[in-house]
């Protein structure tokens, strides 16, 4: 029902639907408050027994009133109706029920509750074995789960950002406001974050006055002062959900969740806040008192009931009762009365309880049962004079308050039990954190205000700043007078964890079965594993277990809280880096040129490389690739190889340094020459290969493979800074600085002669493995390396990256009569397989120099990284070496990933002799060819072996050949 | 007491009065023939097989906290035998076969669910590597299927096929892989071991080894000295700490791996899916939570908690792969300590101290290995010879150069 | 985590790449002490507590740092340039 007053804007009416039915509410309402105002108490079903449920709370701890919010791709399951800000046109549906919320066929589970006790599923469903996946599990899975995903991609945008401050205040209630005010006045940079859209926290839910004024008056004064403080950032609708190392906090700002759609804004933003100090002022969560049938819609926390009345002008019923073990419950009754709601009784477990006003007090009594299938009708009260049923549509339960210490234990600090407050308080705190207000056990408004101020003064003092305590308003300072009552004894089912349907009986059973350590209790019964992560159940359950074991609560222990404080959408954690933005795209200098010339691109790590160039009439990639390969071998081909890592190595000791990096000698390399280099990891396995070019005595340029460009550079810096800092050598990665093209084929020299500025390219002047700095195209500085990956007469030419596009365009233009053809990574791969050059598939981190046929390159005369370990017994005993493979039947395919066996041998792990690393169709050979590692391969040239690919049902006869399918004598590349 | 549907029915009708404790809480005896240090999955399984299969008696498991409190209680529950190398694949396939009969054997429903694992392929090179792996699996008697893009789309139409930075080109599927309820595995082994007479001793931390003449005599514990004929150590992330008490340095680093679960959802994801171009894998629990993870944080840690960069990285991976999960919410993040070995593969071996045996180095893959690890370790403890499928897991393989490096990353634990 | 870079001040750990135990600085000489390599390459103290470890400022100034950090609490107790430490060790020899 709707009451008078409240912090809702009655001047505007908002329409919304729940389960298809239309209702009205006002700005300021939550979905839950609006539904209660419309007389709707039933909002959900529990997880296991599908019991009808209404809201337990008025906040983010809500375990019952979970709905599917919105529809279509924006459908959002498990949304707490208690924190959804109402907007016009809001659509919500109940979940985990079929066919309807009021009639849920799955509620049959409730009738079977005696069979479905804690852990029952560990004891059955084992026979027959095949039935688990086919029958039992699908049934369980369909019954389990809560809401549904739309299965469509989230259409909204998300963002992430970084913030830094002196002080982060988490929670904008009494303590948080006092802390932020104190610190901001002192000039500190302060961030105040609160999950609500409105500052004030619990103050908004109370009727208590501050300085004889409504609390909202004081809050408004504070907010107006906040507005004048540029060093303070207020983040509303922002949940600080995790406390990480070194003062880093995760926060989510719900930028547009209160709007029908985000329109042009992001929906949510993920913030990483780095704070020198943090004050946790997250308040407290009320706990309930389990009694038989304590889960009916209408039974809620007493503090939530009065929050609905005071803040949202809503009541779950026109006649309510309160069950309490402390004075605070009485204030709920008083507030309800003040709002015109009839209070049937206050049932107080304490025999000596006194009334605080004009209502019926039943002291020394317990609520022992309730009635009302879809909503509370009456409660049974038991006292020493007997039993009675009291009619009421709602019951507020007040069992005391648990400090919200979650963030304080995210770094595994254990909460500490306080016997005076009967609550857990934060224990060891993360560095830089202090706790204030109700979160620290300071429950009254006056104590909370004072502790917030004190915490701010101390936090700033720790930063060397002086803050003056703010003058605080006069506020209530009531004691709670709590006498613990952890559950009402009895035989009926008394819920402890509402969502997961864990009852006192289940805890008893866990105790009986020796699942007594709290973690066993939790895991055996699923207690505390619901979407509230035990906020409304853990402490109560611990107390029940303590009672059963006869131990103190302190000795019983506690489970620890883990992030996030409240659940966080996966979209916002992804921060919007999704779809094609998942990783950066690195484009080569010739990318635009390639695109304009028919290139199809392929992902190579972060790079996009031209895979092949489609010419008119080509309908299959093989046509393009074969053409590119043949054109290169016949005329000249050009390929952008910029992605290879390039590292400039300079200094007097550059040669000595490279000698230690590469397995083969480098210091002896002559100026103006290039040498192939093989790097090992320190464990002796092949790491990477590339070329070293010595441009001058103290200047080398080395290349790495595309994949290892980053790691090899890091590795070289490690060697330089950590292993041999005494050497005079400097490194810089120049991968992005130079565009580099391979120019390969018999006409390569002719083509290059057309662009070099009077440079002698003759074989005598610039032989195989020569290098030089020169200029091309009339003054453009360039580097030229006569190296070949294809076995052809070939060069790599590098120019400053910004000229890459122009250079390839010029070479293509000038080489038309030479048959110049751009080629992509596919043709590059075919050319190198034809030549028997290892690449990523061969250098996969598991192979050795010996396997690659380069064992002789590992110099025994010098100390280089990996040399010692490459000589270990196991590496030397490895029989597999790189060979070439040709199909006996030229029409047969060669398939990489096939395993190699002696012909007609039995095929199993023990008889496995190797595998095919790379394969391609060779237009040069006219059949498929492959490279592979084969045991004793060098001695088996000519042998026919079997390539087994049982995965695809293939057995192919292959002949072992030299890995050099093209020009094995190397005449072409030296031409 | 035997668990069965009949028993559940009977107890339900008689007020659940007859249930027995899952295990006893015995006080430690002065000495045992076999002391297993570590009451996690591997330790409990070892004790179970020692008692049940190898018929040994006088066995104790010493657990410093509660049973199952280590990585068995904090993993992402995946079981699979999709390894590449001959040192590994037969072992994990042996484990898979044990999984397939485990629940009937130890009379406890651990919810072993063979819903399949799908490793996605995004490049031609990856396809080659997965083909090699799939063939290795088949050759070792496991199952594997290579799927093309259309087949992947049929299985998981919700993946991002149309707007992806790294398009999905296929996948390697192992249908017999899947998940199991991690705690259930620990409890099943614990209960089975207890019923076979093993003393499971909780809150009993080993603080030292008593070694004389190169032979272990027993262990010092927080509950006093306990003599032992043989001591088997299976303490995962705590391996270096415990073995340092015996004077050993090991090829192991301890790292934190974070794991994640979402709020409960109606059935969404059929099996286990791993994203070959990002750091993300996911399955859905029987309760409905999406259980997912990614890379280790990457720095040495014993803190059982991690930091935001990995959380964001994992979420990015998830959102890039299956953008339909975006409106689900992350419910809980936790961390476990991984005993990352130098080649990414485990150690089940004797040590230089006679009578002291080591089971360690499981990296973040120990859960699936639990049955075979327990079996092989029990085999070693009982017979002093390695189990056939665990012969490669020698401690001296590093020195001798017989590493088992599935990822080809070399001696850098955080890259395995 | 935040790493107090000796030259650049507090930097997010995400800018760095982790390698491992700073004992990796003490590489044996391959010609004179090949037998020392197994320990160097494979064995680690792996302490639960104070750990000196190598981080590379990959997204930054490309310094290798030695960070002294507690592996139980993640508290950082000190940071040095690895090059300075390595040079110091060589000077001491």
GROMACS .gro file of C-alpha atoms in nm, chain A residues 47 50 70 73-80 96-97 113-117 120-129 132-133 137-138 140-156 158 160 162 241-245 248-251 257 267 270-273 410-412 500 509 512-517 519-520 522-524 526 528-533 559-564 566-575 577-586 602-608 611 681 683 685 714 826 841 844-846 869 872-875 877 880 895-899 901 907-910 912 915-919 948-952 954, chain B residues 1-6 8-13 16-25 66-69 72-74 84-87 89-90 99-104 106-115 122-141 144-146 158 160 163-167 169 172 179 181-184 187 202 258 261-270 275 277-279 283-290 292 299 302-309 311-313 315-320 323-336 397-403 405-412 415:
model
  324
   47UNK     CA    1   1.616  -2.171  -0.582
   50UNK     CA    2   1.049  -2.286  -0.544
   70UNK     CA    3   1.406  -0.546  -1.942
   73UNK     CA    4   1.900  -0.837  -2.582
   74UNK     CA    5   1.896  -0.614  -2.271
   75UNK     CA    6   1.726  -0.878  -2.057
   76UNK     CA    7   1.910  -0.887  -1.728
   77UNK     CA    8   1.852  -1.190  -1.506
   78UNK     CA    9   1.873  -1.200  -1.127
   79UNK     CA   10   1.822  -0.827  -1.087
   80UNK     CA   11   1.737  -0.722  -0.735
   96UNK     CA   12   1.275  -1.950  -1.202
   97UNK     CA   13   0.909  -2.046  -1.212
  113UNK     CA   14   1.172  -3.136   0.081
  114UNK     CA   15   1.231  -3.427   0.314
  115UNK     CA   16   1.416  -3.603   0.034
  116UNK     CA   17   1.602  -3.301  -0.089
  117UNK     CA   18   1.793  -3.221   0.227
  120UNK     CA   19   2.116  -3.548  -0.087
  121UNK     CA   20   2.248  -3.543  -0.441
  122UNK     CA   21   2.587  -3.670  -0.330
  123UNK     CA   22   2.418  -3.985  -0.209
  124UNK     CA   23   2.209  -4.085  -0.506
  125UNK     CA   24   2.170  -4.052  -0.885
  126UNK     CA   25   2.466  -4.289  -0.923
  127UNK     CA   26   2.285  -4.576  -1.090
  128UNK     CA   27   2.276  -4.663  -1.368
  129UNK     CA   28   2.594  -4.480  -1.456
  132UNK     CA   29   2.366  -3.906  -1.497
  133UNK     CA   30   2.442  -3.710  -1.813
  137UNK     CA   31   2.178  -3.400  -1.463
  138UNK     CA   32   1.965  -3.236  -1.735
  140UNK     CA   33   1.873  -3.092  -1.222
  141UNK     CA   34   2.018  -2.829  -1.452
  142UNK     CA   35   1.681  -2.728  -1.584
  143UNK     CA   36   1.538  -2.700  -1.238
  144UNK     CA   37   1.842  -2.513  -1.109
  145UNK     CA   38   1.970  -2.178  -1.218
  146UNK     CA   39   1.780  -1.859  -1.153
  147UNK     CA   40   1.713  -1.619  -1.439
  148UNK     CA   41   1.764  -1.659  -1.811
  149UNK     CA   42   2.009  -1.491  -2.042
  150UNK     CA   43   1.864  -1.360  -2.365
  151UNK     CA   44   2.144  -1.544  -2.551
  152UNK     CA   45   2.190  -1.227  -2.757
  153UNK     CA   46   2.495  -1.004  -2.752
  154UNK     CA   47   2.474  -0.718  -2.504
  155UNK     CA   48   2.396  -0.414  -2.721
  156UNK     CA   49   2.515  -0.151  -2.474
  158UNK     CA   50   3.083   0.012  -2.157
  160UNK     CA   51   3.676   0.178  -1.811
  162UNK     CA   52   4.138   0.516  -1.376
  241UNK     CA   53   3.329  -0.401  -0.525
  242UNK     CA   54   3.682  -0.508  -0.455
  243UNK     CA   55   3.984  -0.410  -0.247
  244UNK     CA   56   4.309  -0.508  -0.415
  245UNK     CA   57   4.677  -0.472  -0.342
  248UNK     CA   58   4.371  -0.025  -0.570
  249UNK     CA   59   3.994  -0.056  -0.563
  250UNK     CA   60   3.757  -0.184  -0.826
  251UNK     CA   61   3.437   0.017  -0.870
  257UNK     CA   62   2.085   0.170  -1.551
  267UNK     CA   63   2.561   0.181  -1.954
  270UNK     CA   64   3.453   0.017  -1.462
  271UNK     CA   65   3.683   0.230  -1.247
  272UNK     CA   66   4.017   0.134  -1.109
  273UNK     CA   67   4.060   0.373  -0.818
  410UNK     CA   68   3.907  -0.905   0.056
  411UNK     CA   69   4.272  -0.940   0.139
  412UNK     CA   70   4.192  -1.235   0.358
  500UNK     CA   71   1.930  -2.148  -0.150
  509UNK     CA   72   2.207  -3.258   0.945
  512UNK     CA   73   2.527  -3.488   1.240
  513UNK     CA   74   2.723  -3.589   0.932
  514UNK     CA   75   3.037  -3.419   1.064
  515UNK     CA   76   3.038  -3.142   0.806
  516UNK     CA   77   3.115  -2.903   1.089
  517UNK     CA   78   3.401  -2.679   0.984
  519UNK     CA   79   3.368  -2.430   0.497
  520UNK     CA   80   3.228  -2.784   0.502
  522UNK     CA   81   2.886  -2.398   0.349
  523UNK     CA   82   2.980  -2.641   0.074
  524UNK     CA   83   2.765  -2.930   0.202
  526UNK     CA   84   2.524  -2.444  -0.018
  528UNK     CA   85   2.599  -1.852   0.183
  529UNK     CA   86   2.661  -1.940  -0.181
  530UNK     CA   87   2.354  -1.758  -0.311
  531UNK     CA   88   2.362  -1.426  -0.492
  532UNK     CA   89   2.390  -1.238  -0.160
  533UNK     CA   90   2.701  -1.443  -0.075
  559UNK     CA   91   3.405  -1.800   0.595
  560UNK     CA   92   3.584  -1.512   0.428
  561UNK     CA   93   3.432  -1.270   0.185
  562UNK     CA   94   3.563  -1.253  -0.167
  563UNK     CA   95   3.511  -0.989  -0.429
  564UNK     CA   96   3.284  -0.860  -0.561
  566UNK     CA   97   2.777  -0.717  -0.493
  567UNK     CA   98   2.761  -0.896  -0.828
  568UNK     CA   99   2.910  -0.705  -1.122
  569UNK     CA  100   2.805  -0.739  -1.485
  570UNK     CA  101   3.051  -0.924  -1.704
  571UNK     CA  102   3.005  -0.660  -1.970
  572UNK     CA  103   3.147  -0.386  -1.757
  573UNK     CA  104   3.435  -0.599  -1.634
  574UNK     CA  105   3.520  -0.650  -1.999
  575UNK     CA  106   3.525  -0.272  -2.020
  577UNK     CA  107   3.703  -0.421  -2.529
  578UNK     CA  108   3.491  -0.671  -2.714
  579UNK     CA  109   3.421  -0.777  -3.069
  580UNK     CA  110   3.688  -0.656  -3.306
  581UNK     CA  111   3.823  -0.428  -3.031
  582UNK     CA  112   3.923  -0.722  -2.818
  583UNK     CA  113   4.290  -0.668  -2.903
  584UNK     CA  114   4.470  -0.390  -3.090
  585UNK     CA  115   4.514  -0.439  -3.463
  586UNK     CA  116   4.860  -0.365  -3.595
  602UNK     CA  117   4.484  -1.281  -4.180
  603UNK     CA  118   4.543  -1.238  -3.806
  604UNK     CA  119   4.906  -1.300  -3.713
  605UNK     CA  120   4.921  -1.224  -3.343
  606UNK     CA  121   4.812  -0.861  -3.324
  607UNK     CA  122   4.915  -0.799  -3.684
  608UNK     CA  123   4.689  -0.811  -3.984
  611UNK     CA  124   4.741  -1.361  -4.676
  681UNK     CA  125   6.658  -2.053  -2.433
  683UNK     CA  126   6.721  -2.454  -2.102
  685UNK     CA  127   6.586  -2.558  -2.654
  714UNK     CA  128   6.276  -0.847  -2.344
  826UNK     CA  129   5.044  -1.813  -4.773
  841UNK     CA  130   5.561  -2.471  -3.651
  844UNK     CA  131   5.750  -2.429  -3.131
  845UNK     CA  132   5.954  -2.413  -2.814
  846UNK     CA  133   5.980  -2.790  -2.785
  869UNK     CA  134   7.183  -2.710  -2.125
  872UNK     CA  135   7.207  -3.255  -2.162
  873UNK     CA  136   7.162  -3.627  -2.212
  874UNK     CA  137   6.794  -3.605  -2.294
  875UNK     CA  138   6.840  -3.344  -2.563
  877UNK     CA  139   6.934  -3.856  -2.717
  880UNK     CA  140   6.386  -3.682  -3.433
  895UNK     CA  141   4.856  -3.297  -4.352
  896UNK     CA  142   5.035  -3.109  -4.077
  897UNK     CA  143   4.969  -3.262  -3.738
  898UNK     CA  144   4.978  -3.615  -3.872
  899UNK     CA  145   5.200  -3.853  -3.678
  901UNK     CA  146   5.513  -4.428  -3.825
  907UNK     CA  147   5.017  -4.718  -3.441
  908UNK     CA  148   5.021  -4.619  -3.077
  909UNK     CA  149   5.201  -4.373  -2.851
  910UNK     CA  150   5.498  -4.604  -2.802
  912UNK     CA  151   5.519  -4.289  -3.267
  915UNK     CA  152   5.499  -3.563  -3.672
  916UNK     CA  153   5.441  -3.336  -3.969
  917UNK     CA  154   5.503  -2.976  -3.872
  918UNK     CA  155   5.420  -2.789  -4.192
  919UNK     CA  156   5.260  -2.880  -4.520
  948UNK     CA  157   4.867  -4.121  -3.965
  949UNK     CA  158   4.590  -3.872  -3.912
  950UNK     CA  159   4.329  -4.087  -3.738
  951UNK     CA  160   4.151  -3.771  -3.633
  952UNK     CA  161   4.041  -3.736  -3.994
  954UNK     CA  162   4.377  -4.057  -4.308
  976UNK     CA  163   2.681  -4.689   0.553
  977UNK     CA  164   2.609  -4.724   0.184
  978UNK     CA  165   2.460  -4.428   0.003
  979UNK     CA  166   2.171  -4.495  -0.234
  980UNK     CA  167   1.838  -4.358  -0.345
  981UNK     CA  168   1.680  -4.614  -0.117
  983UNK     CA  169   1.780  -4.125   0.104
  984UNK     CA  170   1.418  -4.234   0.084
  985UNK     CA  171   1.434  -4.428   0.406
  986UNK     CA  172   1.600  -4.147   0.598
  987UNK     CA  173   1.352  -3.895   0.463
  988UNK     CA  174   1.068  -4.105   0.596
  991UNK     CA  175   1.700  -3.831   0.894
  992UNK     CA  176   1.798  -3.994   1.220
  993UNK     CA  177   2.020  -4.262   1.074
  994UNK     CA  178   2.282  -4.062   0.887
  995UNK     CA  179   2.638  -4.128   0.994
  996UNK     CA  180   2.928  -3.883   0.988
  997UNK     CA  181   3.101  -3.883   0.649
  998UNK     CA  182   3.423  -3.955   0.834
  999UNK     CA  183   3.554  -3.985   1.188
 1000UNK     CA  184   3.765  -3.723   1.365
 1041UNK     CA  185   3.993  -2.872   0.684
 1042UNK     CA  186   3.977  -3.162   0.440
 1043UNK     CA  187   3.963  -3.041   0.084
 1044UNK     CA  188   4.068  -2.688   0.175
 1047UNK     CA  189   4.046  -2.934  -0.472
 1048UNK     CA  190   3.807  -2.688  -0.311
 1049UNK     CA  191   3.881  -2.390  -0.531
 1059UNK     CA  192   4.995  -3.372  -2.648
 1060UNK     CA  193   5.308  -3.533  -2.514
 1061UNK     CA  194   5.368  -3.903  -2.456
 1062UNK     CA  195   5.485  -3.829  -2.101
 1064UNK     CA  196   4.864  -3.817  -2.236
 1065UNK     CA  197   4.856  -4.180  -2.117
 1074UNK     CA  198   3.681  -4.074  -1.340
 1075UNK     CA  199   3.439  -4.274  -1.548
 1076UNK     CA  200   3.390  -4.534  -1.275
 1077UNK     CA  201   3.476  -4.326  -0.974
 1078UNK     CA  202   3.135  -4.259  -0.827
 1079UNK     CA  203   3.022  -4.619  -0.833
 1081UNK     CA  204   3.360  -4.488  -0.392
 1082UNK     CA  205   2.981  -4.473  -0.355
 1083UNK     CA  206   2.952  -4.097  -0.371
 1084UNK     CA  207   2.801  -3.884  -0.644
 1085UNK     CA  208   3.078  -3.645  -0.745
 1086UNK     CA  209   2.868  -3.534  -1.040
 1087UNK     CA  210   3.117  -3.643  -1.300
 1088UNK     CA  211   2.962  -3.502  -1.611
 1089UNK     CA  212   3.110  -3.588  -1.949
 1090UNK     CA  213   2.972  -3.291  -2.135
 1097UNK     CA  214   4.155  -1.939  -3.461
 1098UNK     CA  215   4.451  -1.982  -3.696
 1099UNK     CA  216   4.584  -2.237  -3.940
 1100UNK     CA  217   4.887  -2.288  -3.719
 1101UNK     CA  218   4.664  -2.363  -3.424
 1102UNK     CA  219   4.471  -2.613  -3.631
 1103UNK     CA  220   4.796  -2.792  -3.718
 1104UNK     CA  221   4.894  -2.800  -3.352
 1105UNK     CA  222   4.554  -2.925  -3.241
 1106UNK     CA  223   4.554  -3.187  -3.513
 1107UNK     CA  224   4.885  -3.313  -3.382
 1108UNK     CA  225   4.739  -3.315  -3.032
 1109UNK     CA  226   4.412  -3.481  -3.131
 1110UNK     CA  227   4.604  -3.754  -3.308
 1111UNK     CA  228   4.825  -3.800  -3.003
 1112UNK     CA  229   4.511  -3.841  -2.794
 1113UNK     CA  230   4.366  -4.103  -3.025
 1114UNK     CA  231   4.696  -4.290  -3.037
 1115UNK     CA  232   4.690  -4.307  -2.657
 1116UNK     CA  233   4.339  -4.450  -2.653
 1119UNK     CA  234   3.916  -3.655  -2.994
 1120UNK     CA  235   3.735  -3.489  -3.281
 1121UNK     CA  236   3.846  -3.204  -3.503
 1133UNK     CA  237   2.614  -1.822  -2.913
 1135UNK     CA  238   3.100  -1.465  -3.155
 1138UNK     CA  239   3.230  -0.974  -3.526
 1139UNK     CA  240   3.541  -1.128  -3.382
 1140UNK     CA  241   3.894  -0.999  -3.367
 1141UNK     CA  242   4.010  -1.360  -3.395
 1142UNK     CA  243   3.753  -1.551  -3.600
 1144UNK     CA  244   3.790  -2.151  -3.750
 1147UNK     CA  245   3.925  -2.974  -3.099
 1154UNK     CA  246   3.340  -3.143  -1.520
 1156UNK     CA  247   3.185  -3.142  -0.848
 1157UNK     CA  248   3.519  -3.059  -0.691
 1158UNK     CA  249   3.419  -3.081  -0.325
 1159UNK     CA  250   3.232  -3.401  -0.396
 1162UNK     CA  251   3.450  -3.593   0.013
 1177UNK     CA  252   4.237  -3.221   1.033
 1233UNK     CA  253   4.201  -1.668  -0.990
 1236UNK     CA  254   3.163  -1.781  -1.090
 1237UNK     CA  255   2.859  -1.591  -1.205
 1238UNK     CA  256   2.516  -1.578  -1.051
 1239UNK     CA  257   2.299  -1.879  -1.129
 1240UNK     CA  258   2.148  -1.892  -1.477
 1241UNK     CA  259   1.924  -2.132  -1.660
 1242UNK     CA  260   2.124  -2.372  -1.884
 1243UNK     CA  261   2.333  -2.167  -2.123
 1244UNK     CA  262   2.661  -2.337  -2.205
 1245UNK     CA  263   2.668  -2.704  -2.298
 1250UNK     CA  264   3.912  -1.955  -2.609
 1252UNK     CA  265   4.300  -1.653  -2.878
 1253UNK     CA  266   4.230  -1.506  -2.535
 1254UNK     CA  267   4.270  -1.611  -2.177
 1258UNK     CA  268   3.164  -2.412  -1.816
 1259UNK     CA  269   2.833  -2.399  -1.635
 1260UNK     CA  270   2.781  -2.569  -1.303
 1261UNK     CA  271   2.478  -2.782  -1.225
 1262UNK     CA  272   2.361  -2.498  -1.002
 1263UNK     CA  273   2.366  -2.267  -1.302
 1264UNK     CA  274   2.671  -2.053  -1.234
 1265UNK     CA  275   2.911  -1.985  -1.519
 1267UNK     CA  276   3.533  -1.947  -1.566
 1274UNK     CA  277   5.389  -1.338  -0.999
 1277UNK     CA  278   5.100  -1.751  -0.150
 1278UNK     CA  279   4.816  -1.506  -0.088
 1279UNK     CA  280   4.525  -1.700  -0.245
 1280UNK     CA  281   4.402  -1.381  -0.406
 1281UNK     CA  282   4.484  -1.185  -0.717
 1282UNK     CA  283   4.448  -0.847  -0.876
 1283UNK     CA  284   4.238  -0.653  -1.124
 1284UNK     CA  285   4.441  -0.679  -1.446
 1286UNK     CA  286   4.009  -1.004  -1.373
 1287UNK     CA  287   3.964  -0.755  -1.654
 1288UNK     CA  288   4.162  -0.967  -1.897
 1290UNK     CA  289   3.626  -1.072  -1.860
 1291UNK     CA  290   3.747  -0.920  -2.187
 1292UNK     CA  291   3.816  -1.267  -2.318
 1293UNK     CA  292   3.475  -1.387  -2.214
 1294UNK     CA  293   3.299  -1.091  -2.367
 1295UNK     CA  294   3.496  -1.119  -2.690
 1298UNK     CA  295   2.907  -1.144  -2.585
 1299UNK     CA  296   2.572  -1.290  -2.478
 1300UNK     CA  297   2.705  -1.343  -2.125
 1301UNK     CA  298   2.747  -0.970  -2.074
 1302UNK     CA  299   2.428  -0.919  -1.878
 1303UNK     CA  300   2.513  -1.197  -1.639
 1304UNK     CA  301   2.690  -1.089  -1.325
 1305UNK     CA  302   3.008  -1.204  -1.165
 1306UNK     CA  303   2.924  -1.338  -0.821
 1307UNK     CA  304   3.256  -1.440  -0.672
 1308UNK     CA  305   3.628  -1.435  -0.744
 1309UNK     CA  306   3.872  -1.646  -0.551
 1310UNK     CA  307   4.231  -1.757  -0.577
 1311UNK     CA  308   4.432  -2.069  -0.526
 1372UNK     CA  309   6.418  -3.511  -1.560
 1373UNK     CA  310   6.521  -3.147  -1.548
 1374UNK     CA  311   6.883  -3.220  -1.483
 1375UNK     CA  312   6.888  -3.496  -1.742
 1376UNK     CA  313   6.699  -3.305  -2.008
 1377UNK     CA  314   6.378  -3.505  -2.033
 1378UNK     CA  315   6.139  -3.220  -1.966
 1380UNK     CA  316   5.696  -2.911  -2.186
 1381UNK     CA  317   5.343  -2.911  -2.336
 1382UNK     CA  318   5.350  -2.540  -2.413
 1383UNK     CA  319   5.712  -2.514  -2.519
 1384UNK     CA  320   5.778  -2.228  -2.283
 1385UNK     CA  321   6.096  -2.347  -2.116
 1386UNK     CA  322   6.197  -2.301  -1.757
 1387UNK     CA  323   5.953  -2.024  -1.679
 1390UNK     CA  324   5.419  -1.921  -1.887
   0.00000   0.00000   0.00000
